[in-house]
Structure formats: C-alpha cells, structure tokens
Tab-separated table of C-alpha atoms in Angstrom:
chain	number	residue	atom	x	y	z
O	25	MET	CA	2.011	9.109	17.024
O	26	VAL	CA	1.839	9.646	13.177
O	27	GLU	CA	-0.875	8.072	11.864
O	28	ILE	CA	-0.830	5.715	8.864
O	29	ASN	CA	-4.166	6.266	6.513
O	30	ARG	CA	-5.072	2.297	6.073
O	31	GLU	CA	-7.321	2.864	2.884
O	32	HIS	CA	-5.125	4.613	1.022
O	33	LYS	CA	-1.565	4.247	2.211
O	34	ASP	CA	1.329	6.655	1.304
O	35	ARG	CA	4.808	5.809	0.115
O	36	LEU	CA	7.689	6.608	2.456
O	37	PHE	CA	8.834	9.267	0.195
O	38	THR	CA	5.324	11.046	1.509
O	39	PHE	CA	6.000	9.702	4.993
O	40	LEU	CA	9.405	11.628	4.825
O	41	PHE	CA	8.698	14.879	2.868
O	42	GLY	CA	4.954	15.608	3.040
O	43	LYS	CA	4.186	15.962	6.418
O	44	LYS	CA	3.469	19.252	8.477
O	45	GLY	CA	5.881	18.295	11.248
O	46	ARG	CA	8.664	17.588	8.993
O	47	LYS	CA	8.530	20.810	7.076
O	48	GLU	CA	12.350	21.106	7.344
O	49	TRP	CA	12.957	18.170	4.976
O	50	THR	CA	10.688	19.329	2.848
O	51	LEU	CA	12.040	22.474	2.725
O	52	SER	CA	15.458	21.219	2.185
O	53	LEU	CA	14.438	18.622	-0.399
O	54	TYR	CA	13.009	21.985	-2.384
O	55	ASN	CA	16.135	24.337	-1.887
O	56	ALA	CA	17.912	20.926	-3.414
O	57	VAL	CA	15.652	20.785	-6.404
O	58	ASN	CA	15.713	24.586	-7.060
O	59	GLY	CA	19.294	25.667	-6.257
O	60	THR	CA	17.805	27.789	-3.546
O	61	ASP	CA	18.298	28.332	0.241
O	62	TYR	CA	14.842	29.627	1.996
O	63	THR	CA	14.994	28.987	5.838
O	64	ASP	CA	11.565	30.415	6.698
O	65	LEU	CA	9.432	27.115	7.121
O	66	ASP	CA	5.983	28.801	7.659
O	67	SER	CA	6.059	29.547	4.156
O	68	ILE	CA	5.248	26.047	3.477
O	69	GLU	CA	1.551	25.553	2.511
O	70	PHE	CA	0.814	21.796	1.899
O	71	THR	CA	-1.966	20.938	-0.794
O	72	THR	CA	-1.004	17.289	-0.968
O	73	MET	CA	-4.421	15.702	-2.212
O	74	GLU	CA	-6.223	13.224	-0.031
O	75	ASP	CA	-8.052	10.563	-2.285
O	76	ALA	CA	-10.851	10.038	0.523
O	77	VAL	CA	-11.570	13.827	1.011
O	78	TYR	CA	-10.871	15.513	-2.388
O	79	MET	CA	-12.879	14.263	-5.668
O	80	GLY	CA	-11.107	10.895	-5.781
O	81	MET	CA	-7.652	11.731	-6.187
O	82	LYS	CA	-4.113	11.692	-4.247
O	83	ASN	CA	-0.811	12.664	-5.222
O	84	ASP	CA	2.244	12.372	-3.184
O	85	VAL	CA	3.702	15.196	-2.288
O	86	SER	CA	2.289	18.679	-3.049
O	87	PHE	CA	3.018	22.278	-1.522
O	88	ILE	CA	3.081	26.022	-2.212
O	89	LEU	CA	5.996	27.842	-1.579
O	90	CYS	CA	7.146	31.603	-2.700
O	91	HIS	CA	3.947	31.485	-5.258
O	92	VAL	CA	5.121	28.243	-6.723
O	93	MET	CA	3.117	25.536	-7.081
O	94	ASN	CA	4.961	22.050	-6.462
O	95	VAL	CA	3.754	18.582	-7.497
O	96	TYR	CA	5.963	15.841	-6.744
O	97	GLU	CA	5.685	12.177	-7.106
O	98	GLN	CA	8.049	9.422	-6.405
O	99	GLN	CA	8.064	6.298	-8.679
O	100	SER	CA	9.844	2.919	-8.182
O	101	SER	CA	9.224	2.066	-11.945
O	102	TYR	CA	10.060	4.770	-14.933
O	103	ASN	CA	6.294	5.818	-16.064
O	104	PRO	CA	6.195	7.650	-19.653
O	105	ASN	CA	2.523	8.989	-18.457
O	106	MET	CA	3.767	11.040	-15.732
O	107	PRO	CA	3.079	14.442	-17.778
O	108	VAL	CA	-0.486	13.515	-18.303
O	109	ARG	CA	-1.152	11.985	-14.240
O	110	GLN	CA	0.669	15.436	-13.321
O	111	LEU	CA	-1.401	17.707	-15.091
O	112	MET	CA	-4.454	16.231	-14.100
O	113	TYR	CA	-3.153	16.799	-10.151
O	114	ALA	CA	-2.560	20.456	-11.239
O	115	ALA	CA	-5.659	20.948	-12.374
O	116	LYS	CA	-7.323	19.792	-9.285
O	117	LEU	CA	-4.720	21.637	-6.937
O	118	TYR	CA	-5.822	24.742	-9.033
O	119	ASP	CA	-9.359	24.033	-8.762
O	120	LYS	CA	-8.851	23.150	-4.901
O	121	TYR	CA	-6.639	26.841	-4.932
O	122	ILE	CA	-9.287	28.918	-6.746
O	123	GLN	CA	-12.012	27.871	-4.374
O	124	GLN	CA	-10.136	28.011	-1.325
O	125	LYS	CA	-8.803	31.886	-2.125
O	126	LYS	CA	-12.458	32.822	-3.253
O	127	LEU	CA	-11.170	33.425	-7.020
O	128	ASN	CA	-13.313	34.851	-9.718
O	129	ILE	CA	-12.435	33.217	-12.593
O	130	TYR	CA	-15.391	34.408	-15.228
O	131	GLY	CA	-14.625	37.965	-14.481
O	132	ARG	CA	-12.529	40.883	-15.975
O	133	LYS	CA	-9.804	40.957	-13.443
O	134	LEU	CA	-6.952	38.323	-13.928
O	135	ALA	CA	-7.087	35.863	-11.235
O	136	ARG	CA	-3.023	35.079	-10.460
O	137	LEU	CA	-2.017	31.197	-9.973
O	138	PRO	CA	0.693	29.904	-8.471
O	139	ILE	CA	3.511	29.066	-11.075
O	140	PRO	CA	3.893	25.051	-11.465
O	141	LYS	CA	6.720	22.997	-10.816
O	142	LEU	CA	6.104	19.100	-11.741
O	143	VAL	CA	8.899	16.899	-10.426
O	144	ALA	CA	9.280	12.973	-10.647
O	145	PHE	CA	11.670	11.723	-8.358
O	146	TYR	CA	12.689	8.247	-9.751
O	147	ASN	CA	14.377	5.392	-7.829
O	148	GLY	CA	13.477	2.375	-10.196
O	149	THR	CA	15.875	-0.312	-11.444
O	150	GLU	CA	15.897	-0.061	-15.045
O	151	GLY	CA	18.660	2.574	-15.088
O	152	GLU	CA	16.547	5.564	-16.415
O	153	ASP	CA	18.467	9.070	-16.575
O	154	ASP	CA	17.118	12.373	-16.103
O	155	ARG	CA	14.728	13.774	-18.189
O	156	ILE	CA	12.106	15.982	-19.245
O	157	LEU	CA	8.681	14.283	-20.057
O	158	LYS	CA	6.710	16.307	-22.080
O	159	LEU	CA	2.678	15.796	-22.607
O	160	SER	CA	3.137	16.396	-26.506
O	161	ASP	CA	5.207	13.115	-26.506
O	162	ALA	CA	1.685	11.249	-26.159
O	163	PHE	CA	-0.405	12.912	-28.493
O	164	MET	CA	-1.313	11.244	-31.634
O	165	GLN	CA	0.121	12.530	-35.059
O	166	GLU	CA	-0.896	11.679	-38.487
O	167	GLY	CA	0.161	13.125	-41.112
O	168	GLU	CA	1.440	16.303	-40.980
O	169	GLY	CA	2.004	17.596	-37.206
O	170	GLN	CA	-0.181	20.041	-36.311
O	171	GLU	CA	-0.086	22.851	-33.306
O	172	TRP	CA	-1.187	21.462	-29.955
O	173	ASP	CA	-2.786	24.106	-27.458
O	174	ILE	CA	-1.560	22.169	-24.345
O	175	GLU	CA	1.941	21.436	-22.954
O	176	ALA	CA	3.027	20.101	-19.733
O	177	LYS	CA	6.672	19.166	-18.296
O	178	VAL	CA	7.784	16.909	-15.875
O	179	ARG	CA	11.403	16.711	-14.686
O	180	MET	CA	12.539	13.422	-13.713
O	181	ILE	CA	15.166	12.988	-11.671
O	182	ASN	CA	17.252	10.061	-10.692
O	183	ILE	CA	17.383	9.758	-7.088
O	184	ASN	CA	19.068	6.063	-6.637
O	185	TYR	CA	22.147	6.448	-4.231
O	186	GLY	CA	25.200	7.300	-6.172
O	187	LYS	CA	22.981	8.997	-8.681
O	188	ASN	CA	22.799	13.152	-8.874
O	189	GLU	CA	25.353	13.072	-6.294
O	190	SER	CA	25.502	16.979	-5.947
O	191	LEU	CA	21.609	17.181	-5.307
O	192	LEU	CA	21.780	14.359	-3.196
O	193	SER	CA	24.691	15.931	-0.841
O	194	SER	CA	22.438	19.107	-0.987
O	195	CYS	CA	19.876	17.277	0.993
O	196	ARG	CA	20.563	14.949	3.443
O	197	PRO	CA	17.303	13.713	4.038
O	198	LEU	CA	16.889	12.759	0.073
O	199	GLU	CA	20.384	11.080	0.179
O	200	GLU	CA	19.641	9.100	3.585
O	201	TYR	CA	16.476	7.602	1.917
O	202	SER	CA	18.368	6.456	-1.270
O	203	TRP	CA	20.760	5.037	1.142
O	204	LEU	CA	17.838	3.308	2.838
O	205	VAL	CA	16.249	2.174	-0.302
O	206	ALA	CA	19.705	1.098	-1.633
O	207	ARG	CA	20.264	-1.119	1.551
O	208	ILE	CA	16.629	-3.157	1.939
O	209	ARG	CA	17.393	-3.862	-2.318
O	210	LYS	CA	20.550	-5.428	-0.978
O	211	ASN	CA	19.146	-6.942	1.924
O	212	ARG	CA	16.298	-8.473	-0.299
O	213	GLN	CA	18.546	-10.205	-2.293
O	214	THR	CA	19.393	-12.565	1.099
O	215	MET	CA	16.408	-11.811	3.316
O	216	LYS	CA	12.551	-11.697	3.528
O	217	ILE	CA	11.442	-8.423	3.259
O	218	GLU	CA	10.453	-7.746	6.843
O	219	GLN	CA	13.988	-8.673	7.597
O	220	ALA	CA	15.598	-6.353	4.717
O	221	VAL	CA	13.661	-3.442	6.151
O	222	ASP	CA	14.324	-3.923	9.612
O	223	SER	CA	18.131	-4.869	9.258
O	224	ALA	CA	18.250	-1.695	6.749
O	225	ILE	CA	17.144	0.202	9.543
O	226	GLN	CA	19.129	-0.968	12.102
O	227	ASP	CA	22.670	-0.344	9.860
O	228	MET	CA	22.079	3.552	9.399
O	229	PRO	CA	24.474	5.285	10.107
O	230	GLU	CA	24.490	7.030	13.468
O	231	ASP	CA	24.815	10.614	12.057
O	232	PHE	CA	21.627	10.072	9.671
O	233	GLU	CA	19.024	12.557	10.131
O	234	ILE	CA	15.912	10.349	9.500
O	235	ARG	CA	17.423	7.655	11.639
O	236	GLU	CA	15.885	8.203	14.940
O	237	PHE	CA	12.966	9.039	13.153
O	238	LEU	CA	12.697	6.129	11.492
O	239	ILE	CA	13.335	3.931	14.212
O	240	GLY	CA	10.794	5.761	16.817
O	241	HIS	CA	8.319	4.645	13.617
O	242	ARG	CA	9.580	1.639	12.507
O	243	ALA	CA	6.366	-0.475	12.435
O	244	GLU	CA	4.892	2.366	10.234
O	245	VAL	CA	8.034	2.434	8.238
O	246	LYS	CA	7.931	-1.099	7.608
O	247	ASP	CA	4.263	-1.374	6.996
O	248	LEU	CA	4.847	1.740	4.179
O	249	CYS	CA	8.168	-0.271	2.899
O	250	ILE	CA	6.742	-3.750	2.358
O	251	THR	CA	3.805	-2.386	0.455
O	252	GLU	CA	5.694	-0.633	-1.823
O	253	TYR	CA	7.955	-3.320	-2.412
O	254	ASN	CA	5.443	-6.011	-3.016
O	255	GLU	CA	3.928	-3.635	-5.742
O	256	ALA	CA	7.089	-2.937	-7.317
O	257	GLU	CA	7.837	-6.879	-6.971
O	258	THR	CA	4.427	-7.610	-8.691
O	259	MET	CA	4.457	-5.020	-11.385
O	260	GLN	CA	7.871	-6.607	-12.266
O	261	MET	CA	6.068	-10.201	-12.303
O	262	ILE	CA	3.565	-8.997	-14.415
O	263	ARG	CA	6.061	-6.976	-17.082
O	264	GLU	CA	8.339	-10.354	-16.869
O	265	GLU	CA	5.561	-12.773	-17.456
O	266	GLY	CA	3.991	-10.335	-20.530
O	267	ARG	CA	7.717	-10.548	-22.054
O	268	GLU	CA	7.898	-14.516	-21.597
O	269	GLU	CA	4.652	-14.563	-23.014
O	270	GLY	CA	5.244	-12.688	-26.201
O	271	ARG	CA	8.535	-14.338	-26.662
O	272	GLU	CA	6.992	-17.755	-26.371
O	273	GLU	CA	4.038	-16.738	-28.905
O	274	GLY	CA	6.370	-15.127	-31.237
O	275	ARG	CA	8.263	-18.942	-31.900
O	276	ARG	CA	5.162	-20.178	-33.428
O	277	GLU	CA	4.160	-17.047	-35.513
O	278	GLY	CA	4.356	-16.770	-39.181
O	279	ARG	CA	2.987	-20.073	-39.972
O	280	GLU	CA	-0.281	-18.720	-40.738
O	281	GLU	CA	-0.891	-15.455	-42.124
O	282	GLY	CA	-4.501	-15.446	-41.586
O	283	ARG	CA	-4.368	-16.045	-37.971
O	284	GLN	CA	-1.438	-13.308	-37.187
O	285	GLU	CA	-3.594	-10.763	-36.036
O	286	GLY	CA	-5.834	-13.047	-33.959
O	287	HIS	CA	-2.690	-13.788	-32.236
O	288	LYS	CA	-1.684	-10.704	-31.178
O	289	GLU	CA	-5.347	-9.822	-29.951
O	290	GLY	CA	-5.453	-12.874	-27.944
O	291	ARG	CA	-1.796	-12.341	-26.499
O	292	GLN	CA	-2.781	-8.655	-25.542
O	293	GLU	CA	-5.896	-9.697	-24.054
O	294	GLY	CA	-4.520	-12.203	-22.086
O	295	ARG	CA	-1.642	-9.851	-20.623
O	296	GLU	CA	-4.375	-7.363	-19.804
O	297	GLU	CA	-6.827	-9.767	-18.235
O	298	GLY	CA	-3.938	-11.187	-15.907
O	299	ASN	CA	-2.372	-7.359	-15.307
O	300	ILE	CA	-6.080	-6.475	-14.494
O	301	THR	CA	-6.542	-9.443	-12.031
O	302	THR	CA	-3.381	-9.184	-10.252
O	303	LEU	CA	-3.518	-5.218	-9.773
O	304	TYR	CA	-7.494	-5.998	-8.208
O	305	ASP	CA	-6.097	-8.565	-5.875
O	306	LEU	CA	-3.469	-5.949	-4.789
O	307	TYR	CA	-6.256	-3.570	-4.364
O	308	ARG	CA	-8.660	-5.437	-2.560
O	309	ASP	CA	-5.386	-6.681	0.051
O	310	GLY	CA	-5.324	-2.885	0.522
O	311	ASP	CA	-1.693	-3.204	-0.726
O	312	ILE	CA	-2.494	-0.382	-3.570
O	313	THR	CA	-4.968	2.175	-3.657
O	314	LEU	CA	-8.094	1.929	-6.228
O	315	GLN	CA	-6.544	5.077	-7.982
O	316	ARG	CA	-3.060	3.474	-8.417
O	317	ALA	CA	-4.485	0.227	-9.270
O	318	ALA	CA	-6.638	1.940	-12.331
O	319	ILE	CA	-3.511	4.160	-13.485
O	320	LYS	CA	-1.155	0.668	-13.968
O	321	ALA	CA	-4.139	-0.741	-15.761
O	322	GLY	CA	-4.292	2.229	-17.710
O	323	MET	CA	-8.259	2.198	-17.322
O	324	SER	CA	-10.361	4.859	-15.298
O	325	GLU	CA	-11.689	3.553	-11.893
O	326	SER	CA	-15.065	3.204	-13.132
O	327	ALA	CA	-13.839	0.915	-16.139
O	328	PHE	CA	-11.440	-0.754	-13.647
O	329	LEU	CA	-13.882	-2.319	-10.998
O	330	GLU	CA	-16.322	-3.298	-14.276
O	331	ALA	CA	-13.489	-5.203	-15.784
O	332	ALA	CA	-11.827	-6.920	-12.568
O	333	LYS	CA	-15.980	-7.666	-12.061
O	334	GLU	CA	-16.559	-9.538	-15.230
O	335	LEU	CA	-12.789	-11.498	-14.802
O	336	ILE	CA	-13.011	-12.433	-11.031
O	337	GLY	CA	-16.668	-12.320	-10.956
O	338	THR	CA	-16.999	-10.110	-7.564
C-alpha cells in the first residue's frame, strides 16, 4: 500500500506520475512531452524534493533522464509566477545534484550539469492556452530597458480533456487523468465532492490503464482529490470576493479625490487580510502545505505565519 504524507499531501498528478513504482507512466509522459520513444525505465532517477527533508521545499515531480533535469508542476489555476518558482526549484535541485555527485564548483574543471526542462501542466478552468512563461516578463523596467543576466522559461501545457489531443493520445495515463478530472468537475455540479470522486472512478472505462490502480487506492485518491478541489474552490472564492469588493467600492469612488488613494489601499489591505486568513485556515486544517499557502499569499513562509499571527492572534 502506497503511503500518503499527511503533513505535506501530494497532488493526484504526483501520485500518478511521480512515484518509483509507476515509472512506466512517468516515462510515457516524458516521451509525449518531448516527442521521444525511450523505453528504459531504469534510466529514470527521481529527484522530487520533499519539503520536510530538503530545505523547506517541495515540488510536484522532478527526475533526471538522459542528462535532462525535468521539473514538472501541475497547476489547477493559472499562475504567471511559475518561472520564478521553477527557477527556485531548479536551483535547489542543482544544489542537491552537486552534493550527491560530489562536484567541485570552485575548481578549474567545468562541472557538467543536466539540462533543465521546466514544464507546467495546466488544467484550470480559466481557459488559458499553451504558452511559454518567461521570468523576464516579471522584471521591473523603468525608462530604457536594461539587459538582464538571468532568464527562465516554463512551457505551460493545457492538459484539460479535449485539449492537446495529440499530446494526450501519446500518453494514455495523462489522457485518462484528464478524463477523470473533467468527470469529477461535471459530477460536482450535482454531487458533493466525495460522491463526485467516487462516481468518476467507478465510471472510468474498463480499458483505462489507471482504472485498476485508482480503484485499488480509492481512499488515497479520494483524499488527494478532495484536498486539491477544496484548495482550488477556496482560491476561486477569494478571487470572486475580491472582484465583488472592487466593483462595490468602485461604485462609491470618485466623489472625493483626496480619499481615492486611501480607498485603494484599504481595499487592497482588506483583500490581502482575508486571503491570508483563509489560507492559514487551510494550512492549519492540513488541506495545503505551509509552502503552498505562503506562495498563494505572495510572501515567505515566515512572513506568512507572522501575518497570520497578527490577524488571527494565534
């Protein structure tokens, strides 16, 4: 029986594609993304960081294959900050690699490193298309543009069912995962999340590769899906509340020019405080990790905990 880390829960994507016991699915995903046809499962070396073990960080899936360091993240909502996040993951993975291989990066001999490939698998509902996200898009430019010395590019791929059909058909486990997510969302319109997940697993076609595995680990899968769905639903609620507050405040703006800036700051502070409070509740209940909560709030883990302490009085 595969164990789930209760303190730092995996995503279903990680559960399927990031485990040593299912290397064939990882290799199938790699081949589909890169247009290759590798068959040697033993060539895969998983490097996924466990946040409780390695310097407070955890990514979804990472592995080295044929001198390529693959860093995969699954996103249920569009996040333009993936380049800086993936850059941070890559830096930690390189540090780990250098230590494990006992490379000397201070000597005269060039230390050879694996090629980084950064990919974000997007299956949100905002309707985002495939694109290349660049770190440089986040750089602050004032006046004449300046040259930058660091760049990171993330390939974002829409894996919603019905999108990128050629890619999905090249990796049956990914296509079946996409089908499952779509069916859970459809069921959720009329069912509670627990029933929606159960029904989706039960309705999977008999010839699906992942069906037997999911049925055999139904409790774990349900736990992962519920956690992931609750996180996505909460973040959507936060965004909707923020938009509504902005619309309501906008109706009242424009009367006193001298108060406009105060209104703006007050609205922003109110949204940020509500966001932090909700995220802290999710973290405290074990629905999301401290790292993910801090990222969603746009601050460091220590700053997030300090802000939550001030707001909630914990």
